[in-house]
Short mmCIF file of C-alpha atoms in Angstrom, two decimals:
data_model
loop_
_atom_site.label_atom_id
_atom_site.label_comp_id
_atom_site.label_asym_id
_atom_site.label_seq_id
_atom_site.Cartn_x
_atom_site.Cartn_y
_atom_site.Cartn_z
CA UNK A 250 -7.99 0.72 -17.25
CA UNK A 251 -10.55 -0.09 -14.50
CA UNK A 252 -13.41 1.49 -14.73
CA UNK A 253 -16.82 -0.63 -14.12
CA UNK A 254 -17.41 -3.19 -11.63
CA UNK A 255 -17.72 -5.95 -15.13
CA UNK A 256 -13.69 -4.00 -15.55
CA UNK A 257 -12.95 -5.20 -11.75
CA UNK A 258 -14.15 -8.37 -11.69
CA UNK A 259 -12.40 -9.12 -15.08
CA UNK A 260 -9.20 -8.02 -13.36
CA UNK A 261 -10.26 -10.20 -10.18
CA UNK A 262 -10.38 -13.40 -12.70
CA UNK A 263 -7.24 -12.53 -14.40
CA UNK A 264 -3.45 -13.65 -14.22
CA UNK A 265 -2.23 -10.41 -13.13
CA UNK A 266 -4.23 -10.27 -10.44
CA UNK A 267 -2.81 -13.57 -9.19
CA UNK A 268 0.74 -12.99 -9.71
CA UNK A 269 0.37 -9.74 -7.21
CA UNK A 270 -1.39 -11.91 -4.77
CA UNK A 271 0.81 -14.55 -5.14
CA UNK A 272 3.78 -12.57 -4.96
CA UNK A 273 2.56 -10.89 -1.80
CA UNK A 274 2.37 -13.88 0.14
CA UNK A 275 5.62 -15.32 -0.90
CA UNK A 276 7.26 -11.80 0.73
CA UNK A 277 5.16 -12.51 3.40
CA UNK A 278 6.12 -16.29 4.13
CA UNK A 279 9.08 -15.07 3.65
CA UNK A 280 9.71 -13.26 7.16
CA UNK A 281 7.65 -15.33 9.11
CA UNK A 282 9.26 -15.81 12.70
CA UNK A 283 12.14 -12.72 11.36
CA UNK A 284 12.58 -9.64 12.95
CA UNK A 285 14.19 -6.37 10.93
CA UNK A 286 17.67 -7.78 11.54
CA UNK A 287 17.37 -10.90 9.51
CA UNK A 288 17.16 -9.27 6.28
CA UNK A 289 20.57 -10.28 4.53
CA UNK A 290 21.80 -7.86 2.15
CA UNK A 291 22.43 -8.64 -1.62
CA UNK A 292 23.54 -6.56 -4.49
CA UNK A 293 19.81 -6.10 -5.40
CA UNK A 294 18.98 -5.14 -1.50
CA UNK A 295 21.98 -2.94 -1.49
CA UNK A 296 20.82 -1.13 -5.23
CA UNK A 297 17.28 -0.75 -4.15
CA UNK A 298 17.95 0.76 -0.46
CA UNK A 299 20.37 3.59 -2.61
CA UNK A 300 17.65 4.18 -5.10
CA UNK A 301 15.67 4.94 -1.69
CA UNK A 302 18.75 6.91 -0.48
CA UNK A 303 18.47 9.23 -3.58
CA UNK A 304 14.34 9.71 -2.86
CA UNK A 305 15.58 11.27 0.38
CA UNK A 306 17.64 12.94 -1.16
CA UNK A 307 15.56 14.92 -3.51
CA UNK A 308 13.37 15.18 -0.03
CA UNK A 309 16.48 17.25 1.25
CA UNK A 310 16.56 19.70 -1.77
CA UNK A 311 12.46 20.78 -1.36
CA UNK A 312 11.76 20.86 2.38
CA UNK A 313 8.64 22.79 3.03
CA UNK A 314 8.43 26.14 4.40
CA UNK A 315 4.67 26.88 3.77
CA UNK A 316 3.57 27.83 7.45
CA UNK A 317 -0.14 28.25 8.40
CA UNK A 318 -3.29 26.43 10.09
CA UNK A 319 -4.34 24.33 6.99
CA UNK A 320 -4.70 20.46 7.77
CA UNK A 321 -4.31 19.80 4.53
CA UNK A 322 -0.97 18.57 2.44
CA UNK A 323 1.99 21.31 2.12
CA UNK A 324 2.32 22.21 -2.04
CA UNK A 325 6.17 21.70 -2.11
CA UNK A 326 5.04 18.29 -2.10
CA UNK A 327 4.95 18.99 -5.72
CA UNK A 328 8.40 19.90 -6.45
CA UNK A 329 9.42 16.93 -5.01
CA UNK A 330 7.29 15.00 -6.97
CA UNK A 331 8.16 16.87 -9.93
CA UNK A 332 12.03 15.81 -9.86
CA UNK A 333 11.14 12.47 -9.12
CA UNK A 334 9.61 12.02 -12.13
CA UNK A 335 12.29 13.49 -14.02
CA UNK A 336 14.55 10.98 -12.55
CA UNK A 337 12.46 7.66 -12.38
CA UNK A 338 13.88 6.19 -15.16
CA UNK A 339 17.42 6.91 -14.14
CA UNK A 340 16.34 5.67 -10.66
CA UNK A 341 15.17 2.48 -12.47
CA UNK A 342 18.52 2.44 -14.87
CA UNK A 343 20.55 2.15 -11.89
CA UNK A 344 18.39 -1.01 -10.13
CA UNK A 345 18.65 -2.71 -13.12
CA UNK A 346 22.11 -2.29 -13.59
CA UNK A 347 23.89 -4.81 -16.95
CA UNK A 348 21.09 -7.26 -15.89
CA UNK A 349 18.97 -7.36 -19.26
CA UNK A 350 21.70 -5.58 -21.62
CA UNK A 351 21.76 -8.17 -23.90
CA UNK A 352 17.26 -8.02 -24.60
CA UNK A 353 16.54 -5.71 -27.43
CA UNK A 354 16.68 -2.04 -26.78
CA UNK A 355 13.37 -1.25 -27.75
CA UNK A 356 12.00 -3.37 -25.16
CA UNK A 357 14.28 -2.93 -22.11
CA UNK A 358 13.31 0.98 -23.03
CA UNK A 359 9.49 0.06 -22.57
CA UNK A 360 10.10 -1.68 -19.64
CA UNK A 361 12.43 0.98 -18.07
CA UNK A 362 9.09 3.45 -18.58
CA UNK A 363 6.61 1.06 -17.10
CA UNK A 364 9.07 0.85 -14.35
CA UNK A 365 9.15 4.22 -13.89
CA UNK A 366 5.81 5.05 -13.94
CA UNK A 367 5.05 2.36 -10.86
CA UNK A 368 8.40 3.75 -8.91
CA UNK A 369 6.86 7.82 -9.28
CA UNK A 370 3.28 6.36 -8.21
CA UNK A 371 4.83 4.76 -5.29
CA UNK A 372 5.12 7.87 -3.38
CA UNK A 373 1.77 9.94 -3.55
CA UNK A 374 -0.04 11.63 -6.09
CA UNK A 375 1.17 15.01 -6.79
CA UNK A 376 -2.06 17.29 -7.71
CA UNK A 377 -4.02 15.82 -4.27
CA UNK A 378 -1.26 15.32 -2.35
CA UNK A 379 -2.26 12.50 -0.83
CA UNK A 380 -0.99 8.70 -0.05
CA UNK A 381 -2.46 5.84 0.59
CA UNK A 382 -2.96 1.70 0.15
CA UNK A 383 -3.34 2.48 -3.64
CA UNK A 384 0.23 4.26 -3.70
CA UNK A 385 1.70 1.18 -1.39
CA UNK A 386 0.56 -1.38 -4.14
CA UNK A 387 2.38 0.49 -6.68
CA UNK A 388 5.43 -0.19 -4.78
CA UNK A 389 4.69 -3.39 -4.45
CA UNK A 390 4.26 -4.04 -8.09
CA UNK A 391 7.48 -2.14 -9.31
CA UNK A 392 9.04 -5.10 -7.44
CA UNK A 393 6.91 -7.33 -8.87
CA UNK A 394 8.29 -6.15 -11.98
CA UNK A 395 11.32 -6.24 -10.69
CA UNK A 396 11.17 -9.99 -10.12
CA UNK A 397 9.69 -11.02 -13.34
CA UNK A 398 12.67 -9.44 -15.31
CA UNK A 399 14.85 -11.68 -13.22
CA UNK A 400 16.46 -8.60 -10.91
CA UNK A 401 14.80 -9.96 -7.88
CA UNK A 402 15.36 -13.65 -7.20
CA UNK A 403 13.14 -15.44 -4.85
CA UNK A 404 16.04 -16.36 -2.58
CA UNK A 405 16.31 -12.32 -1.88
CA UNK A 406 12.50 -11.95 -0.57
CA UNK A 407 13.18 -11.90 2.96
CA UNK A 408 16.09 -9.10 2.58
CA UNK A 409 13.18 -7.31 0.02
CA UNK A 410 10.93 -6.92 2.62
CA UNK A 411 12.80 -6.45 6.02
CA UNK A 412 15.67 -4.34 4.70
CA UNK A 413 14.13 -2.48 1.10
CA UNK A 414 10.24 -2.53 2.35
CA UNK A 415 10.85 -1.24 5.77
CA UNK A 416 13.26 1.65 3.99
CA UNK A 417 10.44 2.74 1.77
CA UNK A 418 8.13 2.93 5.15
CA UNK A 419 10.73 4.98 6.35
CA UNK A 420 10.80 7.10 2.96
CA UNK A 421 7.01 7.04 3.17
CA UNK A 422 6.72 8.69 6.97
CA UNK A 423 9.00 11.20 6.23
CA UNK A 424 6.84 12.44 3.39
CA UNK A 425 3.99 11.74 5.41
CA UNK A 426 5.38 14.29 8.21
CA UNK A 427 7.10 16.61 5.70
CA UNK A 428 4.50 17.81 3.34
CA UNK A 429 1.31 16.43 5.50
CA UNK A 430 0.00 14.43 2.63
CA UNK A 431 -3.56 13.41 2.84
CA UNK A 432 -4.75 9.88 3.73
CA UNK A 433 -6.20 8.92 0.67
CA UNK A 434 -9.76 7.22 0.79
CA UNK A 435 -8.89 6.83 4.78
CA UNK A 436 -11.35 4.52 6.96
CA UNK A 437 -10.89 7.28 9.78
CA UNK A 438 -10.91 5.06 12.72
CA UNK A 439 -11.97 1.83 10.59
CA UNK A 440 -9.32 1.60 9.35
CA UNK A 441 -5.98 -0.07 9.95
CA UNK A 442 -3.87 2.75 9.31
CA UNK A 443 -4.04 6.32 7.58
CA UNK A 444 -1.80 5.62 5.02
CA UNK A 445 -0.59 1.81 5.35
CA UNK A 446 -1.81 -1.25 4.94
CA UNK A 447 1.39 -4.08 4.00
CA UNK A 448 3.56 -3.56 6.81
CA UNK A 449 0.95 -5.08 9.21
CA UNK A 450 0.17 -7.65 6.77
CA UNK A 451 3.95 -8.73 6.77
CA UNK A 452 4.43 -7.39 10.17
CA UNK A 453 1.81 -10.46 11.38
CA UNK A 454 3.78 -12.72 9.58
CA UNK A 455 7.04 -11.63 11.38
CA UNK A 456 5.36 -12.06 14.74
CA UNK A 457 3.81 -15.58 14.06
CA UNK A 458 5.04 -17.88 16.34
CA UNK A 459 6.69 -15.53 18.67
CA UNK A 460 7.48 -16.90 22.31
CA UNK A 461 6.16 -14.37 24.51
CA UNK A 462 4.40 -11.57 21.99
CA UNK A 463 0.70 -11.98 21.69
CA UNK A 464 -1.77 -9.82 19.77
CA UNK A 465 -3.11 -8.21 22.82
CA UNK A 466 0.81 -7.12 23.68
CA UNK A 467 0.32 -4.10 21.51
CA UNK A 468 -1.95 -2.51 24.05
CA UNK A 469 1.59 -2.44 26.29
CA UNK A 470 2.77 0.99 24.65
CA UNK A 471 6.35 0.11 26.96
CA UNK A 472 6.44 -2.91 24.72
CA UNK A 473 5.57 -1.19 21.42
CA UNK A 474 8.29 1.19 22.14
CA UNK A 475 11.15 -1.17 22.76
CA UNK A 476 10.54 -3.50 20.07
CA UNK A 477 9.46 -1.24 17.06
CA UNK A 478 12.63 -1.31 15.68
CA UNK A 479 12.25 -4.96 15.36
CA UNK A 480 8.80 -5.44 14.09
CA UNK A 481 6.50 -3.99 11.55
CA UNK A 482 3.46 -4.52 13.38
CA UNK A 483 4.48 -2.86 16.49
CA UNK A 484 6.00 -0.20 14.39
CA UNK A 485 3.10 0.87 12.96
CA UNK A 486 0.93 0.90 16.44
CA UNK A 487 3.78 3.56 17.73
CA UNK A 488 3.44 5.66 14.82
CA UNK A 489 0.09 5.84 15.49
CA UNK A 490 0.14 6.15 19.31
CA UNK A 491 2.62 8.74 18.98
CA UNK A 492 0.48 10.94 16.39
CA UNK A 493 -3.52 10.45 17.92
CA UNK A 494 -2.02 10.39 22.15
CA UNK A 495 -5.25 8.28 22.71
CA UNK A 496 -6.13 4.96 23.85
CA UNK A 497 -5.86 2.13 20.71
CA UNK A 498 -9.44 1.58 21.77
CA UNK A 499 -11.04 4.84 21.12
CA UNK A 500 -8.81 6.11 17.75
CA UNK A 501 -8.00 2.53 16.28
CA UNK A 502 -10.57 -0.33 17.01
CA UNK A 503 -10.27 -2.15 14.33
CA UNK A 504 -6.88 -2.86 15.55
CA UNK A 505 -8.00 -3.17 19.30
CA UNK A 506 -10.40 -6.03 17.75
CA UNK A 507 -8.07 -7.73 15.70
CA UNK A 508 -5.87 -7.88 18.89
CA UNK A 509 -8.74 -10.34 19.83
CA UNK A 510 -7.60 -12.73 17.84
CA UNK A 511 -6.22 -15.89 19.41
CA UNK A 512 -2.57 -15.99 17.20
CA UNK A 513 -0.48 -14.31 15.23
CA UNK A 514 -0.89 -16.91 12.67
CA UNK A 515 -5.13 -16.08 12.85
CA UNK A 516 -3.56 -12.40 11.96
CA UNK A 517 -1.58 -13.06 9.22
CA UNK A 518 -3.99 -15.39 7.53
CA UNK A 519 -6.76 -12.72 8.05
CA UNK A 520 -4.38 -10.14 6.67
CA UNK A 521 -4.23 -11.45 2.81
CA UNK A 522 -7.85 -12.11 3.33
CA UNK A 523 -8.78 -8.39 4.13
CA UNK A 524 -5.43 -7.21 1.44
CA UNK A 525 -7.65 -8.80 -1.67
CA UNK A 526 -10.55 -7.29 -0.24
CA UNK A 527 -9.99 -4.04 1.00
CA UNK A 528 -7.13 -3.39 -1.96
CA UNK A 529 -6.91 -5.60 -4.60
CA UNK A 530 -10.90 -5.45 -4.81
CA UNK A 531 -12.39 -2.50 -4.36
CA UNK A 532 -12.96 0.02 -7.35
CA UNK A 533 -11.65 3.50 -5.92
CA UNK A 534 -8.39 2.23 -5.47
CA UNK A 535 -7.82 0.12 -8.65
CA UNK A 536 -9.70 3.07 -10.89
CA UNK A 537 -6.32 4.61 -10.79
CA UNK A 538 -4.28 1.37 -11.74
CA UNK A 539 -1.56 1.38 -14.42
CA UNK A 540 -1.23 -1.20 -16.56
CA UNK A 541 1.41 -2.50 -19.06
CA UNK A 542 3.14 -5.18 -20.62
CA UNK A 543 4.82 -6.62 -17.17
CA UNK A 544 1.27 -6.66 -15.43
CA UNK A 545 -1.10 -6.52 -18.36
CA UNK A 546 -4.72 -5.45 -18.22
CA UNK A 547 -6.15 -8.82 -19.36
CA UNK A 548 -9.72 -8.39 -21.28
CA UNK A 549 -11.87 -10.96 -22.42
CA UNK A 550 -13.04 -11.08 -26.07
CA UNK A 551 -16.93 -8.94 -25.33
CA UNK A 552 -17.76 -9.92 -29.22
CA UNK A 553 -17.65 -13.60 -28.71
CA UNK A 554 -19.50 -13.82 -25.38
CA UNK A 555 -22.97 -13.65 -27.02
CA UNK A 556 -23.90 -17.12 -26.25
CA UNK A 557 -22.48 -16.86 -22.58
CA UNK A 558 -24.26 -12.84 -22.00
CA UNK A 559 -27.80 -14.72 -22.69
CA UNK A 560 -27.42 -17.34 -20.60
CA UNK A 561 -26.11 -15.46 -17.66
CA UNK A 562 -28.91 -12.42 -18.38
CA UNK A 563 -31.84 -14.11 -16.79
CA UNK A 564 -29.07 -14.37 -14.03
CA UNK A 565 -27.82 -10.95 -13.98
CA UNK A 566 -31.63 -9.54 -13.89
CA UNK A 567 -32.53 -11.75 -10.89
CA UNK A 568 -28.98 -10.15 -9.18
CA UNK A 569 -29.96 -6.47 -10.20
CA UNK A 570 -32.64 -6.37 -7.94
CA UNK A 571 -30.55 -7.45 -4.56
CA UNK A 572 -27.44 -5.08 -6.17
CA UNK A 573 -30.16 -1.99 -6.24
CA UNK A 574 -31.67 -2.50 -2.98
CA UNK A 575 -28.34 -2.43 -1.77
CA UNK A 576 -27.05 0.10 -3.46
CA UNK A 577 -30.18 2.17 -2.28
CA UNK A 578 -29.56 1.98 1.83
CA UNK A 579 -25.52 2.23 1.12
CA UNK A 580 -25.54 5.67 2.54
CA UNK A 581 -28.17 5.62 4.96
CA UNK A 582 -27.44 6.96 8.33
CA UNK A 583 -28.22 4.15 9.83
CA UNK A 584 -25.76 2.15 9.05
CA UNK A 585 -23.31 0.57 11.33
CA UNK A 586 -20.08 3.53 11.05
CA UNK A 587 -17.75 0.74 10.40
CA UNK A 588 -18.76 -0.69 7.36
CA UNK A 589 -15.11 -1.46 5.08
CA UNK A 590 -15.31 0.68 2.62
CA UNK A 591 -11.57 1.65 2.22
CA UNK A 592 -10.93 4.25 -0.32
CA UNK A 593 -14.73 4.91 -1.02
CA UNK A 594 -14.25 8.51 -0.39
CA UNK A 595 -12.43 8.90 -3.28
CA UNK A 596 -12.88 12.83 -4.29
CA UNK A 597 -13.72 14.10 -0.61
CA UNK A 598 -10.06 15.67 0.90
CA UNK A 599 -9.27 14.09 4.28
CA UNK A 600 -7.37 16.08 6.39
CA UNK A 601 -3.18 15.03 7.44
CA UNK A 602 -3.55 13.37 10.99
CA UNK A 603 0.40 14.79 11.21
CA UNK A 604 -1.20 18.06 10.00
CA UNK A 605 -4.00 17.97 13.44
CA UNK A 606 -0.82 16.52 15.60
CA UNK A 607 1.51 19.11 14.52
CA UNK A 608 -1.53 22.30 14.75
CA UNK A 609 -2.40 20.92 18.61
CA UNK A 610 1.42 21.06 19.34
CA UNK A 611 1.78 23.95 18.64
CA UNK A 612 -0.76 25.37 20.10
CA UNK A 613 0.34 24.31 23.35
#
């Protein structure tokens, strides 16, 4: 578990860390230049998109009826949540299919629950009812998993993400808009996205080298519309046009800036870049990190770093002083409003941006 910055950084240095980053940019090489429609189905494509079937499924069987002016998430989120836990490991059961059988039965169990416990963290966390980047990596990782016990091969990355990723989007916005989950440590208008963060990092990667698109051609909302279907990126810019109605500029400029950039391929690049930093790096999010056997929690031996802890203390003093100074003007007002600190707020409820949409609506 992750729970000091000395816990972070150990997790920064280790191989776990590298195998999600490395993993992450093979998916995303994987559909550069590819729209949606190049994703080729497989047997593993086709069992993962009916695992996703069935989440919708138990969607279906707890719609919410709670009516009201809260902005905040609807509680039936919980009963969904609820079943899907109860059926994770059946869920996971049925993706892995006879591949494994013949490992021992103790250990195919374990990795079954570890599985499971990624797959159910995938979609929100039940007691806030909330989603966010932290919840996406999950997903992420259960196909990670997924991979390293040889039920994704790497020839099946491109159908992974354009046919299996973009599904669990799809999964993802319908909870979003069902149950009004909270954006979870949200950047407000810093931020990418409310909830998302991968689909623009592969959605980049999809766009690189396109003909005729350029960055700036998501400020062309008749563009957006006809090509969402096709492309992540622009996918995500309608979802968010279609919930704020206002300018890019004013309710996303971090997006209006990185539509700056001179190429896709700047974009993409930029994209793992931020991922490691904004993600991967920061404390709030990984705090809530599950570890296992398939990606382990790797700790360095603390009673046999004596000799290195007194060579590094005259070091660590001299650093203490910049760290507190810091530290002590971090929440001064200021402060330049768009400082990245994704998922910082951890603990302070954000209200559902479909929650506002849906209240203004209807007040009209």
């Amino acid at each position: 578990m992750i729970v000091t910055q000395e816990d972070l950084q150990e997790w920064i240095e280790s191989k776990g860390y590298n195998e999600v980053v490395e993993f992450i940019c093979e998916l995303q090489e994987s559909v550069v230049g590819k729209d949606n429609s190049a994703g080729r189905e497989t047997a593993t494509t086709r069992v993962l998109e009916e695992m996703l079937d069935r989440v919708n499924e138990i969607i279906d069987r707890h719609r919410a009826e709670s009516t009201g002016n809260s902005r905040f998430g609807k509680i039936e989120f919980r009963d969904f949540y609820k079943e899907l836990e109860e059926k994770s490991q059946e869920l996971v059961e049925d993706v892995r299919g006879k591949k494994g059988e013949e490992d021992e039965e103790e250990g195919r169990k374990s990795e079954t629950r570890e599985l499971a416990v990624y797959l159910q963290h995938s979609f929100g966390d039940a007691n806030r009812i909330d989603y966010g980047s932290g919840h996406e990596l999950n997903f992420i990782c259960f196909l990670l998993c997924l991979k390293k016990i040889g039920v994704i091969e790497r020839h099946e990355y491109t159908g992974i993400v354009l046919l299996v990723f973009t599904k669990y989007i799809s999964v993802m916005r319908r909870l979003q808009k069902e149950y009004w989950l909270e954006p979870a440590g949200s950047h407000g208008v810093w931020g990418l996205d409310d909830y998302h963060f991968l689909p623009f990092l592969f959605g980049a990667a999809q766009l690189t080298g396109h003909e005729h698109m350029r960055p700036k051609s998501i400020h062309n909302a008749e563009l957006v519309e006809m090509y969402r279907d096709k492309y992540m990126y622009f996918e995500c810019i309608d979802f968010i046009n279609r919930v704020t109605k206002m300018s890019l500029r004013w309710h996303s400029p971090m997006l209006d800036d990185i539509s700056g950039a001179k190429s896709w391929q700047k974009i993409k690049e930029g994209m793992v870049k931020m991922y490691r930093k904004e993600v991967l790096e920061k404390l709030p999010i990984m705090q809530h990190f599950i570890f296992g056997q398939l990606i382990k929690e790797e700790r360095k031996n603390r009673d046999n770093k004596d000799e290195d802890k007194k060579d590094e203390d005259k070091k660590d003093e001299d650093k203490k002083v910049d760290q507190d100074s810091k530290q002590s003007v971090a929440h001064l007002p200021h402060l330049p409003s768009h400082v990245h600190t994704w998922g910082d707020c951890c603990g302070i409820r954000i209200p559902s941006v479909l929650a506002q949409s849906n209240t203004e609506s209807t007040a009209k």
